[in-house]
């Protein structure tokens, strides 16, 4: 009897049908053991000895594997084809050997397949190999690094920054990217600029919108026209002139298709096109990979979904070319197959990109077997893979210049037409932050004119613009940035984004990441006292070293030794920090965030206490975290939560209500009643000078922008 061990029960069920009665297929249900969440699981003083434990949830699964192993002559470790999968196979083998569940003559081998199809599985079982300890050790090194950072840095945070939760080796860098972007937005000073366009029309032809590009013999740059007066004077002059076509620049350009999906590009496109978060995308992709039942037969629909490779097998390319010819015609099949190379360092080209297991399985053929979200993701993968092997699109582009009769002004119109749509007949990649109007202008069709043709200026218009701050990160753009910087790997992107939200360090609002106050505080602390370890370049270098471990070019413990020496010294140094030092640093680093100057302040000091008037607001650290209080305490008991800034730069609730907000005097006690926001939501508070002032949460039917003094008093009573 043969035992095959995979990770998930759904995959086990599928594979069992392929291999027949001589095989038992069981699931490990993911990792069977891990480092216990306590001190001493990784011991640097013992050359990074590691203690693993089988957790309580895995005990029954391990028992089932051990029981089956004792009765089998062959054991095939068929976990996922990446570092994590290799490590799981190694852990399973270690646990079974510790339980003496493997007979002396039992043969143990590792098998790898990248798609759950009968052909792929049977070929893998026929070609087993040994466990790759380079991949296992790379995973062990990553796990040890994450453990050492978490168990060394988190206690420092708890002691020096009450209310914070924890820090992570990779997540903290992602948090820094989000916080740095928010700081850029807050510091952004908008600049005014103007552009001028004209509606030009030749006799019997449709009007063309053209922009002023040259004025008085000089090419106009973005900030050459920055006042309404200058724009107005140029506009007036342009209206008095006559124009003719001075040059026409036609050219033909090719647009090549995009490579097939990697993990990160799949997550980006699923976010842009389908509105799926990274976590949801990976959950759906896992189901498509593990298999569904179609016409009584269970099969995987896509290849393994954690990959940084854009490579396609010869068989897949041939299948794509056949389907393209059948569905679109011969002219859509390029003369030679397209080959793509990954830009990622150490990308495993032996792996494949994410693609359908059968390119001839069109989305319409699996409609009944999939729910709507799975179908949409499958269709996205199918289209991207097919488009990657289709012919290039051919565009006819034209730039048309119009000169004034005195040659003082030149205006330009651009447009293009699609001569041959090629891959665009099926697929076009989405954009994160693209000015749609620019795209519209470039895609206009211009009328056929010749040099010298006279045109009339039907309308000349000066338009005012203001520069805009950089956009906040979306899930798609953050994953793209992490990949560009070399931070994280295909298996980690979704968990990075999830952990930041679970810790309440960031919130996803309107599909954009906004750092919470807690996240800003943690980031400021780490950047100030552990700057090296939240530097993108440092983290990317660690990832490169782990890749080198995978390749067998460096020893995994050498990576740990190099990291731990300086990191441990930084931890010891941080223990000497006084709370006053931490407070001063946070107060200074986060001043624009904690004490923003509102538009209505009219020069008033944003640190001035709104209650007593002569006190100064300062950041304080309490048992439950940071807060703002008046320097005149205890004479003035004003406090507020550390809150962020809304898009208009004011301290406010999501509704736009400025907080904290004085509602009036309590009819019974004459004490002030204030509306405030805390970690658990909005509440009203009676400022009667007591050590524990009376508070009451707002009920669901009350809005912060409409609550009255009477309603607040009623809540407090």
XYZ file of C-alpha atoms in Angstrom:
717
model
C 0.000 0.000 0.000
C 1.168 3.547 -0.786
C 0.556 6.647 1.330
C 0.409 10.094 -0.296
C 0.454 13.094 2.043
C -0.837 16.441 0.798
C -1.734 19.654 2.645
C -5.475 20.058 2.181
C -8.335 17.565 2.461
C -10.001 18.822 -0.729
C -6.808 18.169 -2.687
C -6.549 14.725 -1.037
C -10.031 13.866 -2.235
C -9.218 14.909 -5.811
C -5.891 13.072 -5.972
C -7.332 9.904 -4.461
C -9.547 9.549 -7.557
C -6.502 9.782 -9.838
C -4.305 7.191 -8.129
C -6.718 4.340 -7.483
C -7.137 1.737 -4.754
C -3.419 1.078 -4.167
C -3.018 4.555 -2.687
C -4.221 6.208 0.493
C -4.226 10.012 0.235
C -4.343 11.930 3.514
C -3.997 15.611 4.413
C -1.608 17.186 6.914
C -3.998 20.164 7.160
C -1.137 22.619 6.607
C 1.795 22.821 9.022
C 1.856 19.956 11.510
C 4.211 21.728 13.904
C 5.652 25.161 14.565
C 7.736 27.148 17.019
C 5.809 27.456 20.317
C 4.783 31.021 21.102
C 7.085 31.330 24.104
C 10.655 32.359 24.871
C 13.339 29.839 24.021
C 11.847 28.357 20.868
C 14.847 29.771 18.958
C 18.068 29.880 20.969
C 20.772 32.121 19.468
C 23.253 31.090 22.188
C 22.999 27.490 20.962
C 23.733 28.397 17.339
C 20.047 29.032 16.710
C 18.773 25.664 17.852
C 15.000 25.511 17.292
C 12.333 23.643 19.231
C 9.208 22.658 17.314
C 5.934 21.420 18.763
C 2.904 19.708 17.279
C 0.032 21.967 18.259
C -3.175 20.613 19.744
C -5.167 21.095 16.525
C -2.668 18.970 14.567
C -2.434 16.077 17.030
C -5.354 14.137 15.534
C -4.098 14.687 11.973
C -0.601 13.493 12.925
C -2.112 10.432 14.609
C -4.015 9.552 11.412
C -0.849 9.986 9.310
C 1.193 7.843 11.713
C -1.405 5.073 11.723
C -1.510 4.946 7.921
C 2.294 5.183 7.593
C 2.794 2.028 9.665
C 0.809 0.043 7.111
C 2.474 1.375 3.945
C 5.565 0.411 1.950
C 5.884 3.741 0.139
C 5.269 7.240 1.482
C 5.010 10.125 -0.975
C 5.279 13.623 0.495
C 3.188 15.662 -1.967
C 2.810 19.023 -0.222
C 2.800 22.306 -2.155
C 5.673 23.059 -4.596
C 7.293 25.956 -2.725
C 9.453 26.588 0.358
C 6.524 26.277 2.745
C 5.438 23.029 1.112
C 8.986 21.632 1.221
C 9.224 22.513 4.910
C 5.871 20.892 5.667
C 7.067 17.648 4.030
C 10.218 17.759 6.159
C 8.226 18.404 9.344
C 5.819 15.563 8.544
C 8.742 13.193 8.017
C 10.418 14.325 11.257
C 7.216 13.810 13.245
C 6.538 10.374 11.743
C 10.112 9.272 12.474
C 9.832 10.541 16.051
C 6.675 8.458 16.452
C 8.480 5.436 14.932
C 5.677 5.233 12.390
C 7.946 4.478 9.419
C 8.998 0.849 8.946
C 12.644 0.043 8.261
C 12.043 -0.899 4.623
C 9.495 1.837 3.864
C 10.633 4.121 1.067
C 9.969 7.845 1.576
C 10.108 10.297 -1.335
C 9.087 13.837 -2.196
C 6.832 14.435 -5.195
C 5.955 17.799 -6.702
C 3.247 18.849 -9.132
C 2.127 22.346 -10.119
C -1.406 21.487 -11.160
C -3.945 19.052 -9.765
C -4.652 17.056 -12.910
C -4.425 13.306 -13.437
C -1.480 13.624 -15.809
C 0.515 15.950 -13.531
C -0.090 13.851 -10.410
C 0.713 10.467 -11.984
C 3.870 11.875 -13.609
C 5.000 13.316 -10.265
C 4.496 9.998 -8.455
C 6.474 8.259 -11.218
C 9.382 10.719 -10.770
C 9.995 11.195 -7.024
C 12.997 12.989 -5.479
C 14.536 13.635 -2.071
C 13.469 16.506 0.168
C 15.384 19.648 -0.843
C 17.001 20.765 2.416
C 18.068 24.080 0.883
C 14.392 25.022 0.500
C 13.615 23.695 3.989
C 16.447 25.680 5.557
C 15.397 28.860 3.759
C 11.954 28.442 5.308
C 13.478 27.679 8.720
C 15.620 30.808 8.483
C 12.581 32.942 7.600
C 10.590 31.469 10.472
C 13.474 31.988 12.916
C 13.944 35.604 11.812
C 10.232 36.348 12.198
C 10.232 34.692 15.636
C 13.339 36.563 16.835
C 11.977 39.930 15.693
C 8.534 39.298 17.169
C 9.712 37.968 20.533
C 12.455 40.554 20.947
C 10.834 43.699 19.576
C 7.219 43.283 20.709
C 8.067 43.367 24.463
C 10.017 46.601 23.876
C 6.918 48.066 22.237
C 4.686 46.951 25.112
C 6.980 48.553 27.703
C 7.844 51.756 25.874
C 4.625 52.291 23.920
C 1.632 51.056 25.953
C -1.368 50.092 23.841
C 0.711 48.865 20.909
C 0.328 45.250 19.895
C 3.367 43.804 18.164
C 5.936 44.312 15.438
C 6.833 42.095 12.523
C 9.924 41.869 10.363
C 8.127 42.400 7.043
C 4.812 43.887 8.157
C 6.576 46.805 9.858
C 8.196 47.795 6.559
C 4.808 47.688 4.811
C 3.395 49.831 7.635
C 6.232 52.307 7.100
C 5.386 52.601 3.400
C 1.744 53.411 4.256
C 2.699 55.900 6.994
C 5.359 57.594 4.848
C 2.815 58.032 2.062
C 0.344 59.580 4.549
C 3.035 61.991 5.751
C 3.729 62.969 2.130
C 0.025 63.697 1.662
C -0.158 65.784 4.874
C 2.955 67.787 3.956
C 1.856 68.315 0.377
C 1.499 71.927 -0.739
C -0.744 72.242 -3.754
C 0.508 74.393 -6.653
C -1.694 76.258 -9.071
C -1.111 75.972 -12.813
C -3.085 76.680 -15.961
C -3.321 75.155 -19.389
C -4.986 76.555 -22.475
C -6.849 74.646 -25.145
C -8.740 75.556 -28.248
C -11.437 73.954 -30.330
C -10.118 74.117 -33.904
C -12.219 73.318 -36.962
C -11.450 73.057 -40.661
C -14.220 73.590 -43.196
C -16.509 70.593 -43.384
C -14.593 68.715 -40.684
C -15.383 67.971 -37.031
C -13.759 70.191 -34.407
C -10.498 69.101 -32.750
C -9.451 69.948 -29.221
C -5.807 71.061 -29.186
C -3.591 72.212 -26.308
C -1.207 75.172 -26.368
C 2.339 73.725 -26.339
C 4.505 76.686 -27.473
C 4.116 80.375 -26.767
C 6.279 83.140 -28.226
C 8.767 80.575 -29.532
C 9.198 78.821 -26.182
C 7.944 75.373 -25.224
C 5.533 75.642 -22.307
C 6.364 73.661 -19.170
C 3.801 72.686 -16.549
C 4.345 75.706 -14.294
C 4.972 78.375 -16.911
C 1.414 79.706 -16.500
C 0.551 79.964 -12.799
C -1.800 82.938 -12.541
C -5.262 83.708 -13.845
C -4.051 87.058 -15.204
C -1.343 85.503 -17.380
C -3.677 82.735 -18.542
C -6.352 85.297 -19.359
C -4.022 87.517 -21.395
C -2.768 84.529 -23.456
C -6.335 83.331 -23.937
C -7.362 86.753 -25.249
C -4.439 86.859 -27.698
C -5.156 83.359 -29.008
C -8.760 84.316 -29.800
C -7.587 87.055 -32.150
C -5.341 84.836 -34.271
C -5.916 82.563 -37.265
C -4.413 79.072 -37.516
C -3.321 76.430 -39.999
C -1.976 72.873 -39.792
C 1.818 73.206 -39.520
C 2.841 69.543 -39.212
C 1.395 66.051 -39.089
C 3.430 63.241 -37.505
C 1.917 59.838 -38.203
C 3.534 56.715 -36.819
C 2.585 53.113 -36.275
C 3.285 51.505 -32.906
C 2.984 48.000 -31.574
C 1.614 47.154 -28.156
C 2.720 43.797 -26.863
C 0.626 41.688 -24.494
C 1.341 41.374 -20.787
C 3.042 38.295 -19.293
C 0.843 35.641 -17.654
C 0.055 36.067 -13.968
C 2.408 35.742 -11.027
C 0.983 35.846 -7.504
C 1.464 39.588 -7.168
C 0.097 40.539 -10.600
C -2.926 38.291 -10.035
C -3.609 40.046 -6.734
C -3.189 43.452 -8.369
C -5.526 42.759 -11.283
C -8.122 41.011 -9.104
C -8.139 44.132 -6.935
C -8.436 46.538 -9.881
C -10.864 44.606 -12.037
C -12.871 42.498 -9.570
C -12.567 44.458 -6.315
C -11.129 41.425 -4.483
C -8.725 41.831 -1.583
C -5.446 39.895 -1.692
C -6.690 37.422 0.923
C -9.926 36.688 -0.930
C -8.071 36.326 -4.234
C -5.764 33.698 -2.744
C -8.639 31.806 -1.124
C -10.491 31.607 -4.435
C -7.317 30.680 -6.319
C -6.674 27.892 -3.790
C -10.087 26.408 -4.550
C -9.512 26.625 -8.299
C -6.123 24.952 -7.876
C -7.343 22.139 -5.644
C -10.120 21.193 -8.001
C -13.834 21.175 -8.699
C -16.146 18.560 -10.129
C -17.047 19.008 -13.786
C -19.357 16.465 -15.393
C -18.592 13.914 -12.693
C -14.798 14.316 -12.844
C -12.800 16.298 -10.288
C -9.902 18.339 -11.634
C -7.841 21.396 -10.784
C -8.631 24.379 -12.991
C -5.476 26.479 -12.523
C -1.816 25.820 -11.743
C -0.227 26.546 -8.358
C -1.106 30.067 -7.281
C 2.060 31.015 -5.332
C 4.719 31.744 -7.915
C 6.983 34.537 -9.111
C 7.552 32.936 -12.505
C 6.053 34.116 -15.814
C 7.181 30.958 -17.621
C 4.668 28.797 -19.505
C 5.293 25.177 -20.448
C 5.508 24.216 -24.115
C 2.316 22.212 -23.720
C 0.449 25.223 -22.311
C 1.695 27.506 -25.103
C 0.631 24.994 -27.749
C -2.816 24.731 -26.134
C -3.148 28.507 -26.062
C -2.187 28.867 -29.735
C -4.722 26.225 -30.780
C -7.494 27.922 -28.826
C -6.580 31.398 -30.118
C -6.810 30.221 -33.720
C -10.113 28.474 -33.067
C -11.742 31.347 -31.148
C -10.224 34.414 -32.876
C -8.640 33.343 -36.160
C -5.157 32.718 -37.579
C -4.213 36.403 -37.705
C -4.354 36.524 -33.874
C -1.691 33.815 -33.515
C 1.853 35.288 -33.583
C 4.411 33.731 -35.897
C 6.396 32.289 -32.989
C 5.396 31.460 -29.388
C 5.997 34.191 -26.824
C 8.509 33.466 -24.056
C 8.618 35.597 -20.908
C 11.369 35.967 -18.326
C 10.755 36.983 -14.738
C 12.320 40.210 -13.471
C 12.360 38.877 -9.910
C 15.773 37.794 -8.660
C 15.967 34.035 -8.120
C 12.536 33.494 -9.648
C 12.079 29.777 -10.073
C 11.635 29.399 -13.823
C 11.129 25.654 -13.395
C 7.802 26.705 -11.927
C 5.075 28.101 -14.134
C 3.019 31.237 -14.124
C -0.575 30.969 -12.927
C -2.558 29.595 -15.858
C -5.550 27.359 -16.604
C -4.638 23.667 -16.577
C -6.441 23.338 -19.903
C -6.406 26.406 -22.174
C -9.245 24.915 -24.175
C -11.483 25.044 -21.099
C -13.196 28.360 -21.775
C -14.918 30.123 -18.873
C -18.335 29.408 -20.416
C -17.654 25.679 -20.059
C -17.273 25.856 -16.252
C -20.104 28.246 -15.435
C -22.213 25.590 -13.699
C -19.305 24.192 -11.673
C -18.213 27.488 -10.082
C -19.792 30.163 -7.920
C -19.756 33.683 -9.341
C -16.540 34.858 -7.651
C -14.582 31.724 -8.589
C -15.840 32.050 -12.160
C -14.778 35.700 -12.376
C -11.284 34.872 -11.121
C -10.974 31.886 -13.452
C -12.051 34.063 -16.379
C -9.412 36.650 -15.419
C -6.661 33.985 -15.351
C -7.869 32.446 -18.631
C -7.994 35.798 -20.449
C -4.585 36.925 -19.192
C -2.943 33.624 -20.180
C -4.544 33.579 -23.614
C -3.727 37.243 -24.255
C -0.083 36.622 -23.341
C 0.208 34.348 -26.410
C -1.772 36.519 -28.830
C -0.494 38.822 -31.568
C 0.521 42.389 -30.769
C -1.956 45.202 -31.229
C -1.079 47.716 -33.964
C -2.033 51.356 -33.430
C -1.917 54.223 -35.900
C -0.951 57.292 -33.898
C -0.902 60.877 -35.109
C 0.253 64.178 -33.627
C -1.078 67.275 -35.405
C 0.375 70.738 -34.777
C -1.431 74.025 -35.531
C 0.531 77.284 -35.805
C -0.890 80.785 -35.499
C -0.541 83.184 -38.432
C 2.238 85.094 -36.606
C 3.975 81.880 -35.406
C 3.716 83.038 -31.789
C 1.530 80.080 -30.782
C 1.559 76.359 -31.481
C -1.205 74.003 -30.426
C -1.100 70.210 -30.614
C -3.782 67.516 -30.898
C -3.017 63.821 -30.544
C -5.059 60.770 -31.378
C -4.825 57.160 -32.374
C -6.788 54.424 -34.029
C -6.460 50.696 -33.594
C -5.442 49.223 -36.915
C -5.362 45.670 -35.539
C -6.606 44.925 -32.039
C -4.547 41.752 -31.458
C -4.541 40.797 -27.768
C -6.673 43.873 -26.964
C -9.603 41.949 -28.442
C -9.490 39.912 -25.236
C -7.649 41.730 -22.483
C -6.233 45.067 -21.323
C -4.467 45.540 -18.006
C -6.014 47.842 -15.410
C -4.284 50.906 -13.963
C -3.997 52.068 -10.371
C -3.751 55.822 -10.781
C -4.082 56.912 -14.404
C -5.550 60.232 -15.520
C -8.508 59.125 -17.611
C -8.680 62.369 -19.531
C -5.135 61.905 -20.834
C -6.015 58.401 -21.972
C -9.151 59.721 -23.686
C -7.216 62.382 -25.607
C -4.632 59.890 -26.851
C -7.332 57.514 -28.088
C -9.329 60.118 -30.078
C -9.715 59.760 -33.824
C -8.552 62.914 -35.630
C -10.047 64.014 -38.967
C -7.906 63.707 -42.094
C -6.210 67.088 -42.699
C -3.164 68.202 -44.707
C -0.362 70.600 -43.864
C -1.465 74.151 -44.625
C -5.175 73.538 -44.035
C -6.712 76.570 -42.372
C -8.698 76.083 -39.175
C -10.877 78.396 -37.130
C -10.549 78.761 -33.361
C -14.163 78.174 -32.367
C -13.440 78.294 -28.668
C -10.354 79.096 -26.579
C -10.409 78.188 -22.930
C -7.939 78.591 -20.058
C -8.348 75.950 -17.342
C -7.112 76.199 -13.789
C -5.537 73.135 -12.167
C -3.893 72.291 -8.878
C -1.262 69.661 -8.297
C -2.535 66.735 -6.243
C -0.788 64.780 -3.474
C 0.368 61.228 -4.180
C -2.516 58.765 -3.822
C -2.828 56.478 -0.834
C -1.910 52.880 -1.485
C -4.591 50.488 -2.665
C -4.096 46.757 -2.127
C -2.975 46.495 -5.739
C -0.492 49.378 -5.628
C 0.922 48.304 -2.241
C 1.535 44.739 -3.439
C 3.159 46.191 -6.565
C 5.403 48.433 -4.431
C 6.394 45.560 -2.127
C 7.310 43.447 -5.134
C 9.303 46.285 -6.725
C 11.273 46.745 -3.500
C 11.855 42.996 -3.120
C 9.964 42.824 0.176
C 8.060 39.628 0.936
C 7.473 36.759 -1.448
C 4.429 35.344 -3.293
C 3.214 33.403 -0.266
C 3.377 36.424 2.076
C 1.667 39.376 0.338
C -1.875 38.535 1.463
C -0.844 37.856 5.073
C 1.127 41.130 5.268
C -1.982 43.141 4.350
C -4.232 41.108 6.659
C -1.968 41.400 9.721
C -1.733 45.188 9.430
C -5.523 45.427 9.440
C -5.992 42.810 12.179
C -3.649 44.764 14.466
C -5.677 47.941 13.810
C -2.543 49.631 12.481
C -4.242 50.534 9.193
C -7.781 50.641 7.852
C -8.914 50.028 4.284
C -11.293 52.869 3.425
C -12.684 53.265 -0.094
C -10.116 50.664 -1.205
C -7.219 52.795 0.082
C -4.991 52.169 3.117
C -5.095 54.840 5.827
C -2.833 54.427 8.874
C -4.641 54.441 12.197
C -3.273 56.472 15.118
C -1.904 53.288 16.668
C -0.083 52.439 13.447
C 1.398 55.952 13.192
C 2.716 55.738 16.767
C 4.245 52.285 16.299
C 5.831 53.325 13.009
C 7.288 56.528 14.490
C 8.776 54.524 17.369
C 10.339 51.923 15.069
C 11.686 54.497 12.604
C 13.263 56.478 15.457
C 14.807 53.640 17.453
C 15.041 50.706 15.005
C 15.454 52.567 11.714
C 17.737 49.975 10.099
C 15.195 47.188 10.535
C 12.297 49.004 8.893
C 14.392 50.139 5.921
C 13.021 48.603 2.695
C 16.562 47.976 1.400
C 17.569 46.082 4.536
C 14.492 43.869 4.423
C 14.914 43.266 0.688
C 18.530 42.229 1.305
C 17.339 39.642 3.836
C 14.915 38.283 1.219
C 17.798 38.003 -1.253
C 19.843 36.093 1.319
C 16.957 33.678 1.880
C 16.806 33.157 -1.882
C 20.529 32.397 -1.794
C 19.883 29.823 0.933
C 17.251 28.240 -1.335
C 19.834 28.091 -4.105
C 22.348 26.460 -1.768
C 24.913 29.268 -2.109
C 25.013 30.364 1.567
C 24.427 28.683 4.923
C 21.116 29.518 6.585
C 22.605 29.934 10.041
C 25.134 32.431 8.670
C 22.150 34.632 7.733
C 20.778 34.325 11.265
C 24.149 35.089 12.881
C 24.666 38.214 10.777
C 21.184 39.506 11.549
C 21.096 38.681 15.250
C 24.380 40.368 16.229
C 23.338 43.935 15.448
C 19.623 43.415 16.104
C 20.198 42.052 19.625
C 22.472 45.015 20.385
C 19.699 47.414 19.291
C 17.175 45.616 21.520
C 19.483 45.873 24.550
C 20.127 49.537 23.831
C 16.392 50.277 23.583
C 15.809 48.910 27.089
C 17.710 51.915 28.438
C 15.277 54.378 26.839
C 13.444 56.615 29.312
C 9.753 57.236 28.776
C 10.438 60.975 28.531
C 12.763 60.316 25.561
C 10.103 58.234 23.844
C 7.430 60.870 24.462
C 9.590 63.726 23.190
C 10.454 61.802 20.060
C 6.841 60.809 19.313
C 5.547 64.307 20.093
C 8.072 65.834 17.691
C 7.896 63.226 14.916
C 4.097 63.155 14.827
C 3.358 66.833 15.494
C 1.808 67.495 12.045
C -0.432 64.456 12.550
C -1.416 64.928 16.199
C -1.679 68.739 16.152
C -2.710 69.649 12.601
C -3.412 73.288 11.816
C -7.004 73.493 10.580
C -8.037 75.833 7.774
C -10.281 77.787 10.141
C -7.562 78.297 12.789
C -6.479 81.706 11.398
C -2.977 81.382 12.815
C -4.119 79.991 16.181
C -1.653 77.578 17.796
C -2.975 74.037 17.175
C -1.468 73.046 20.534
C -3.568 75.594 22.444
C -6.013 73.901 24.827
C -9.585 74.422 23.553
C -10.972 74.356 27.122
C -8.769 76.529 29.345
C -7.212 78.526 26.508
C -3.777 79.071 28.073
C -2.620 75.471 28.458
C -0.520 73.643 25.882
C -1.540 70.267 24.479
C 1.040 67.510 24.717
C 1.229 63.822 23.910
C 1.016 61.516 26.911
C 1.342 57.761 27.352
C -1.128 56.020 29.627
C -1.940 52.469 30.615
C -4.036 51.922 27.488
C -1.962 53.882 25.005
C -1.225 57.403 23.858
C -3.544 60.373 24.365
C -3.416 64.179 24.307
C -3.859 66.250 27.461
C -3.514 69.825 28.671
C -0.314 71.016 30.392
C -2.488 72.658 33.073
C -3.629 69.280 34.469
C -5.065 68.810 37.110
C -6.557 72.326 36.954
C -7.667 71.564 33.383
C -8.848 68.016 32.718
C -9.127 68.282 28.935
C -8.045 65.099 27.154
C -8.620 63.599 23.740
C -7.623 60.534 21.813
C -4.718 60.699 19.382
C -6.659 61.041 16.140
C -5.671 61.321 12.535
C -6.466 63.879 9.959
C -9.217 63.664 7.426
C -8.584 64.549 3.797
C -9.271 68.234 4.461
C -6.629 68.344 7.202
C -8.980 68.630 10.170
C -9.417 66.432 13.223
C -12.771 64.913 12.502
C -15.057 61.930 12.559
C -15.745 60.056 9.309
C -18.874 62.201 8.933
C -16.708 65.332 8.843
C -17.656 66.524 12.352
C -14.791 68.336 14.115
C -13.879 66.431 17.302
C -13.774 66.894 20.233
C -16.875 69.113 20.074
C -18.405 71.147 22.914
C -22.185 70.632 22.967
C -23.037 73.041 25.792
C -23.680 73.111 29.543
C -25.479 70.348 31.418
C -28.898 71.694 32.561
C -28.514 70.046 36.009
C -24.870 70.669 36.936
C -23.810 73.470 34.521
C -20.739 71.354 33.663
C -19.623 71.229 30.034
C -20.733 68.304 27.868
C -18.325 67.268 25.105
C -18.653 64.896 22.161
C -15.501 62.794 21.760
C -14.166 59.790 19.879
C -12.365 56.915 21.599
C -11.020 53.512 20.560
C -14.517 52.030 20.850
C -16.385 54.772 19.049
C -18.150 58.061 19.736
C -19.225 59.088 23.237
C -20.338 62.117 25.272
C -18.551 63.152 28.471
C -19.501 65.374 31.404
C -16.519 67.641 32.195
C -17.318 68.206 35.894
C -13.707 68.070 37.147
C -14.055 64.613 38.688
C -11.243 62.039 38.411
C -13.511 59.685 36.460
C -15.923 61.862 34.468
C -19.251 60.387 33.454
C -19.374 59.046 29.878
C -22.011 57.511 27.629
C -21.675 55.979 24.161
C -23.717 57.315 21.281
C -26.592 55.040 20.322
C -26.909 53.900 16.692
C -29.757 56.316 15.971
C -27.663 59.379 16.899
C -25.361 61.105 14.428
C -22.282 63.096 15.562
C -23.177 65.994 13.277
C -26.796 66.327 14.513
C -26.715 65.303 18.208
C -28.202 67.986 20.462
C -27.321 69.064 24.008
C -30.640 67.640 25.253
C -29.914 64.225 23.690
C -26.423 64.168 25.196
C -27.716 65.118 28.634
C -30.328 62.373 28.370
C -27.628 59.796 27.572
C -25.553 60.908 30.562
C -28.526 60.736 32.912
